[in-house]
Each structure stands twice: as structure tokens, then as C-alpha cells.
Short mmCIF file of C-alpha atoms in Angstrom, two decimals:
data_model
loop_
_atom_site.label_atom_id
_atom_site.label_comp_id
_atom_site.label_asym_id
_atom_site.label_seq_id
_atom_site.Cartn_x
_atom_site.Cartn_y
_atom_site.Cartn_z
CA MET A 16 40.62 -0.29 -8.07
CA ARG A 17 37.90 0.40 -5.70
CA ASP A 18 34.18 0.11 -6.75
CA PRO A 19 31.83 3.15 -6.57
CA PRO A 20 29.75 3.19 -3.33
CA THR A 21 26.18 2.17 -3.61
CA PRO A 22 22.98 2.83 -1.47
CA GLU A 23 23.41 -0.51 0.08
CA ASP A 24 26.84 0.13 1.21
CA GLY A 25 25.73 3.22 2.94
CA GLN A 26 23.08 1.42 4.71
CA TYR A 27 25.32 -1.30 6.05
CA ALA A 28 27.57 1.42 7.27
CA SER A 29 24.64 3.21 9.01
CA ILE A 30 23.59 -0.03 10.68
CA GLU A 31 27.15 -0.42 12.07
CA LEU A 32 27.16 3.08 13.12
CA VAL A 33 23.94 2.57 15.09
CA HIS A 34 25.72 -0.46 16.91
CA ARG A 35 28.62 1.70 17.88
CA LEU A 36 26.36 4.55 19.13
CA ARG A 37 24.28 2.26 21.18
CA GLU A 38 27.29 0.66 22.67
CA SER A 39 28.61 3.89 23.94
CA GLY A 40 26.12 4.20 26.67
CA ASP A 41 26.09 8.08 26.02
CA GLU A 42 22.37 9.57 25.97
CA ARG A 43 23.14 11.95 22.95
CA GLU A 44 24.78 9.12 20.89
CA ALA A 45 21.73 6.97 21.83
CA ALA A 46 19.44 9.68 20.31
CA GLU A 47 21.48 9.82 17.38
CA ALA A 48 21.04 6.11 16.80
CA ASP A 49 17.34 6.42 17.26
CA ARG A 50 17.35 9.20 14.47
CA ILE A 51 19.50 6.93 12.19
CA THR A 52 17.21 4.05 12.88
CA ALA A 53 14.12 6.13 12.06
CA ASP A 54 15.61 7.14 8.65
CA LEU A 55 16.61 3.60 7.84
CA LEU A 56 13.00 2.43 8.55
CA ARG A 57 11.46 4.80 6.11
CA PRO A 58 9.04 2.79 3.92
CA GLY A 59 10.62 1.48 0.92
CA HIS A 60 14.21 2.73 1.94
CA LEU A 61 16.15 -0.24 3.00
CA GLU A 62 17.80 -2.61 0.50
CA GLU A 63 17.15 -6.33 0.91
CA GLY A 64 20.54 -7.17 2.47
CA PRO A 65 20.50 -4.37 5.05
CA ALA A 66 16.93 -4.98 5.84
CA GLY A 67 17.63 -8.49 6.64
CA LEU A 68 20.67 -7.62 8.91
CA PHE A 69 18.81 -5.01 10.60
CA ALA A 70 15.80 -7.11 11.41
CA GLU A 71 18.01 -9.94 12.82
CA ASP A 72 19.86 -7.31 14.88
CA LEU A 73 16.69 -5.99 16.39
CA GLN A 74 15.33 -9.51 17.28
CA VAL A 75 18.64 -10.50 18.95
CA ALA A 76 18.63 -7.26 21.06
CA ARG A 77 15.24 -7.61 22.19
CA LEU A 78 15.51 -11.20 23.13
CA GLU A 79 18.64 -10.75 25.11
CA SER A 80 17.25 -7.77 26.83
CA GLY A 81 13.76 -9.31 27.55
CA PHE A 82 11.90 -6.45 26.03
CA PRO A 83 8.97 -6.99 23.55
CA LEU A 84 9.31 -5.78 20.12
CA ASP A 85 8.35 -2.09 19.59
CA ASP A 86 6.82 -0.45 16.42
CA HIS A 87 10.27 0.12 14.79
CA ASP A 88 11.16 -3.51 15.33
CA ARG A 89 7.89 -4.61 13.63
CA VAL A 90 8.35 -2.39 10.71
CA ALA A 91 11.88 -3.58 10.07
CA LEU A 92 10.77 -7.30 10.48
CA GLU A 93 7.91 -6.74 8.16
CA ALA A 94 10.21 -4.96 5.52
CA ALA A 95 12.55 -7.81 5.62
CA ARG A 96 9.64 -10.38 5.19
CA GLU A 97 8.20 -8.59 2.16
CA MET A 98 11.73 -8.31 0.46
CA LEU A 99 12.35 -11.94 1.06
CA GLU A 100 8.84 -12.97 -0.25
CA ASN A 101 9.32 -10.80 -3.35
CA GLU A 102 12.86 -11.54 -4.11
CA ASP A 103 12.09 -13.25 -7.32
CA ARG A 104 9.70 -10.42 -8.42
CA PRO A 105 11.64 -7.09 -8.08
CA GLU A 106 9.48 -4.01 -8.32
CA ARG A 107 12.25 -2.11 -9.98
CA SER A 108 15.24 -2.51 -12.22
CA GLU A 109 18.34 -1.31 -10.26
CA LEU A 110 20.97 0.61 -11.99
CA ASP A 111 24.16 -1.48 -12.31
CA GLY A 112 26.52 1.50 -12.48
CA GLY A 113 26.75 5.21 -11.98
CA VAL A 114 24.29 7.95 -12.71
CA GLU A 115 24.86 11.74 -13.04
CA VAL A 116 21.72 13.95 -12.43
CA LEU A 117 21.66 17.38 -13.94
CA TYR A 118 18.97 20.08 -14.57
CA SER A 119 17.42 20.03 -17.89
CA ARG A 120 17.59 22.75 -20.51
CA ASP A 121 14.09 23.63 -19.85
CA ALA A 122 14.64 23.88 -15.95
CA PHE A 123 18.07 25.42 -15.98
CA ASP A 124 17.16 29.31 -16.01
CA VAL A 125 14.37 28.72 -13.45
CA ALA A 126 16.40 26.70 -11.17
CA ARG A 127 19.45 29.11 -11.31
CA ALA A 128 16.96 32.16 -10.61
CA ARG A 129 15.44 30.24 -7.62
CA GLY A 130 18.91 29.72 -6.15
CA LEU A 131 18.61 25.78 -6.79
CA LEU A 132 21.69 25.94 -8.94
CA THR A 133 24.72 27.89 -7.67
CA GLY A 134 28.49 27.96 -8.32
CA GLN A 135 30.80 29.35 -11.16
CA THR A 136 29.69 26.83 -13.82
CA ALA A 137 26.06 27.65 -13.22
CA GLU A 138 26.65 31.35 -13.17
CA LEU A 139 28.64 31.19 -16.56
CA GLY A 140 25.47 29.46 -18.22
CA ILE A 141 24.11 26.11 -19.33
CA GLY A 142 26.97 25.47 -21.66
CA ALA A 143 29.60 25.76 -18.99
CA TYR A 144 27.25 23.72 -16.58
CA TYR A 145 27.09 20.74 -19.12
CA ARG A 146 30.75 21.03 -20.12
CA ALA A 147 31.73 20.83 -16.51
CA ALA A 148 29.45 17.70 -16.13
CA GLU A 149 31.15 16.11 -19.06
CA GLY A 150 34.56 16.56 -17.63
CA VAL A 151 33.42 14.93 -14.19
CA MET A 152 32.05 12.06 -16.01
CA ARG A 153 35.07 11.51 -18.14
CA GLU A 154 37.25 11.67 -14.83
CA ARG A 155 34.91 8.96 -13.48
CA ALA A 156 35.23 6.86 -16.35
CA ARG A 157 39.00 6.91 -16.23
CA GLU A 158 38.81 5.94 -12.59
CA PHE A 159 36.37 3.26 -12.98
CA PRO A 160 36.72 2.07 -16.59
CA ASP A 161 34.38 -1.07 -16.12
CA THR A 162 31.45 0.87 -14.73
CA PRO A 163 28.53 1.97 -17.09
CA TRP A 164 27.59 5.52 -16.52
CA ARG A 165 24.22 7.20 -17.32
CA VAL A 166 22.86 10.69 -17.30
CA VAL A 167 19.46 11.90 -16.18
CA LEU A 168 18.04 15.27 -17.02
CA HIS A 169 15.52 16.37 -14.43
CA GLY A 170 13.18 19.26 -13.72
CA ILE A 171 12.68 21.17 -10.58
CA ASP A 172 9.50 19.67 -9.06
CA GLU A 173 10.93 16.09 -8.50
CA ILE A 174 13.92 17.74 -6.68
CA THR A 175 11.87 20.12 -4.48
CA ALA A 176 9.34 17.43 -3.84
CA PHE A 177 12.22 14.89 -2.78
CA ALA A 178 13.89 17.45 -0.65
CA ASP A 179 10.52 18.38 1.21
CA ARG A 180 9.85 14.68 1.88
CA GLU A 181 13.22 13.95 3.15
CA GLY A 182 13.98 17.23 5.01
CA LEU A 183 16.86 18.19 2.76
CA ASP A 184 18.00 21.48 1.06
CA PRO A 185 16.86 21.30 -2.64
CA ALA A 186 19.70 23.66 -3.43
CA ASP A 187 22.32 21.13 -2.28
CA ARG A 188 24.15 19.23 -4.93
CA GLU A 189 24.01 16.17 -2.55
CA THR A 190 20.12 16.31 -2.65
CA CYS A 191 19.99 16.04 -6.28
CA LEU A 192 22.41 13.01 -6.21
CA ALA A 193 20.35 11.37 -3.46
CA TRP A 194 17.29 11.71 -5.59
CA GLY A 195 18.85 10.04 -8.42
CA ARG A 196 20.27 7.17 -6.18
CA THR A 197 16.79 6.48 -4.82
CA ASN A 198 14.39 7.25 -7.57
CA VAL A 199 16.06 6.56 -10.95
CA THR A 200 15.80 3.05 -12.37
CA LEU A 201 16.93 1.36 -15.44
CA ASP A 202 13.18 1.66 -16.90
CA ASP A 203 13.32 5.46 -16.54
CA PRO A 204 12.71 6.98 -20.01
CA ARG A 205 15.04 9.98 -19.09
CA LEU A 206 18.01 7.66 -18.50
CA ILE A 207 20.66 8.31 -21.13
CA PRO A 208 23.72 6.09 -21.61
CA TRP A 209 27.02 7.92 -21.31
CA PRO A 210 29.01 8.55 -23.49
CA PRO A 211 26.66 8.36 -26.50
CA GLU A 212 28.27 7.36 -29.84
CA ARG A 213 29.86 10.23 -31.67
CA ASN A 214 27.20 10.69 -34.23
CA LYS A 215 24.34 10.28 -31.74
CA PRO A 216 22.65 13.26 -30.36
CA CYS A 217 24.36 14.80 -27.38
CA TRP A 218 23.14 13.70 -23.84
CA CYS A 219 22.88 17.42 -22.91
CA GLY A 220 19.62 17.71 -25.29
CA SER A 221 21.20 20.40 -27.46
CA GLY A 222 20.07 18.58 -30.66
CA ARG A 223 23.68 18.45 -32.02
CA LYS A 224 25.65 15.45 -32.43
CA TYR A 225 27.82 14.46 -29.44
CA LYS A 226 31.16 14.91 -31.27
CA LYS A 227 30.13 18.48 -32.11
CA CYS A 228 28.85 19.28 -28.68
CA CYS A 229 29.88 18.00 -25.17
CA GLY A 230 31.99 15.28 -26.86
CA SER A 231 33.97 17.66 -28.84
CA ALA A 232 37.75 17.30 -28.63
CA ALA A 233 38.00 20.99 -27.68
CA HIS A 234 36.45 20.19 -24.46
CA ARG A 235 38.93 17.39 -23.53
#
């Protein structure tokens, strides 16, 4: 059974894609490689493993070509050095499983009115929205039974600020997921283990017990 992808997996794949684009010799593909490189080199973006690999690749490429290091190279090398120096003192507690990110009850109506939430389940109301999410998480749990899953109920401001910063569409579901992958850590107070115990409050914030809300057998 395959493991769920991680941000680190995506960064390794992006580095490999940069290699292939640069080897093609095509100007347009070289420009795309530059764009991907710039995205990878955003401060605090690269994970430790990809940062080290990327820095090593850049050094080798420069040495082989006889060119001095440019600003991108220096940023990558500095990021790699900082990560190696602080590997025993991580700044954040990384999630060890999957996370589902959803609008909170307080934010749902405003997000829908502003066009940040679309689709049939959102149109049918907050109950349908959360029941659909519960179904998705159950399917994931069946596919990856050994993976811990968690839920974060977020507001509007963090998504729109993240979208503006990253140049993404705040109404795109993938933008919310990207925000969760890069901004939610184990010490986030909004992080809710899923599924909760049957008699514990439901993860959706309804105030009802999980077994009488999203965990009801009627929704299975």
C-alpha cells in the first residue's frame, strides 16, 4: 500500500523536473526551470533533504561550468547550512500523517457568499459540507489505515493571505490544502485528531457528540 505524498516528496520531484528541463536545451523549458527554482528558493520553503540536494546540485553545476555562484545559489546554500546547523533544534513540530482543512462554522457563510466555497455540497449548506468531508476522511482511512488523520477548521483571513502571498486562487480547493501542508503543525491548537471518540465532541464544532453528528451510522 502506497504512503500518502508529503511536501518533501513534491520538492524532490520539482528538483528532478528542473534537471530535465535544463537538459532539454529549450529556452522556454529553461525559463520554466527558472520559475520552479525561484519557487523552491522561497525563504523557509525547502525541507531539509531537498535543500541539501538542491544546494549540492547547484555547486556541482557551477563548478563544472566555471561560473561563479549567483544569488539563487547563495540562497540555497545558506538555507541548507541553516537547516544542517539546526537539525537538532527543529522550529516546528511536523505532522506525521494527513490533515484535512475545512472552513469553520463561523466562516462558512461568508466564505460561500464571497465565492471562496463552491460546489454542490457547499450550496446545500454546512451540514452537507461537513458530511462530505467526513466521507472523504473515511475513504482515506480505509486506504491508509496506519496513517493518523487530523482536521483543522480555519477562517477566511489565513487562506486569502496565503493565496495573495503565493499567487494562488483563494477559491481553489488546492490552495486550502497547500496552506494546511505548509502552515499547520502539531502544536497548532486548532488541530483535531480524527476520528474523535464516539462520545467526544464532533470535530465539526457542532457541540454534539461525534456518534450523533458526523460520526452517526446514518452517514456511513
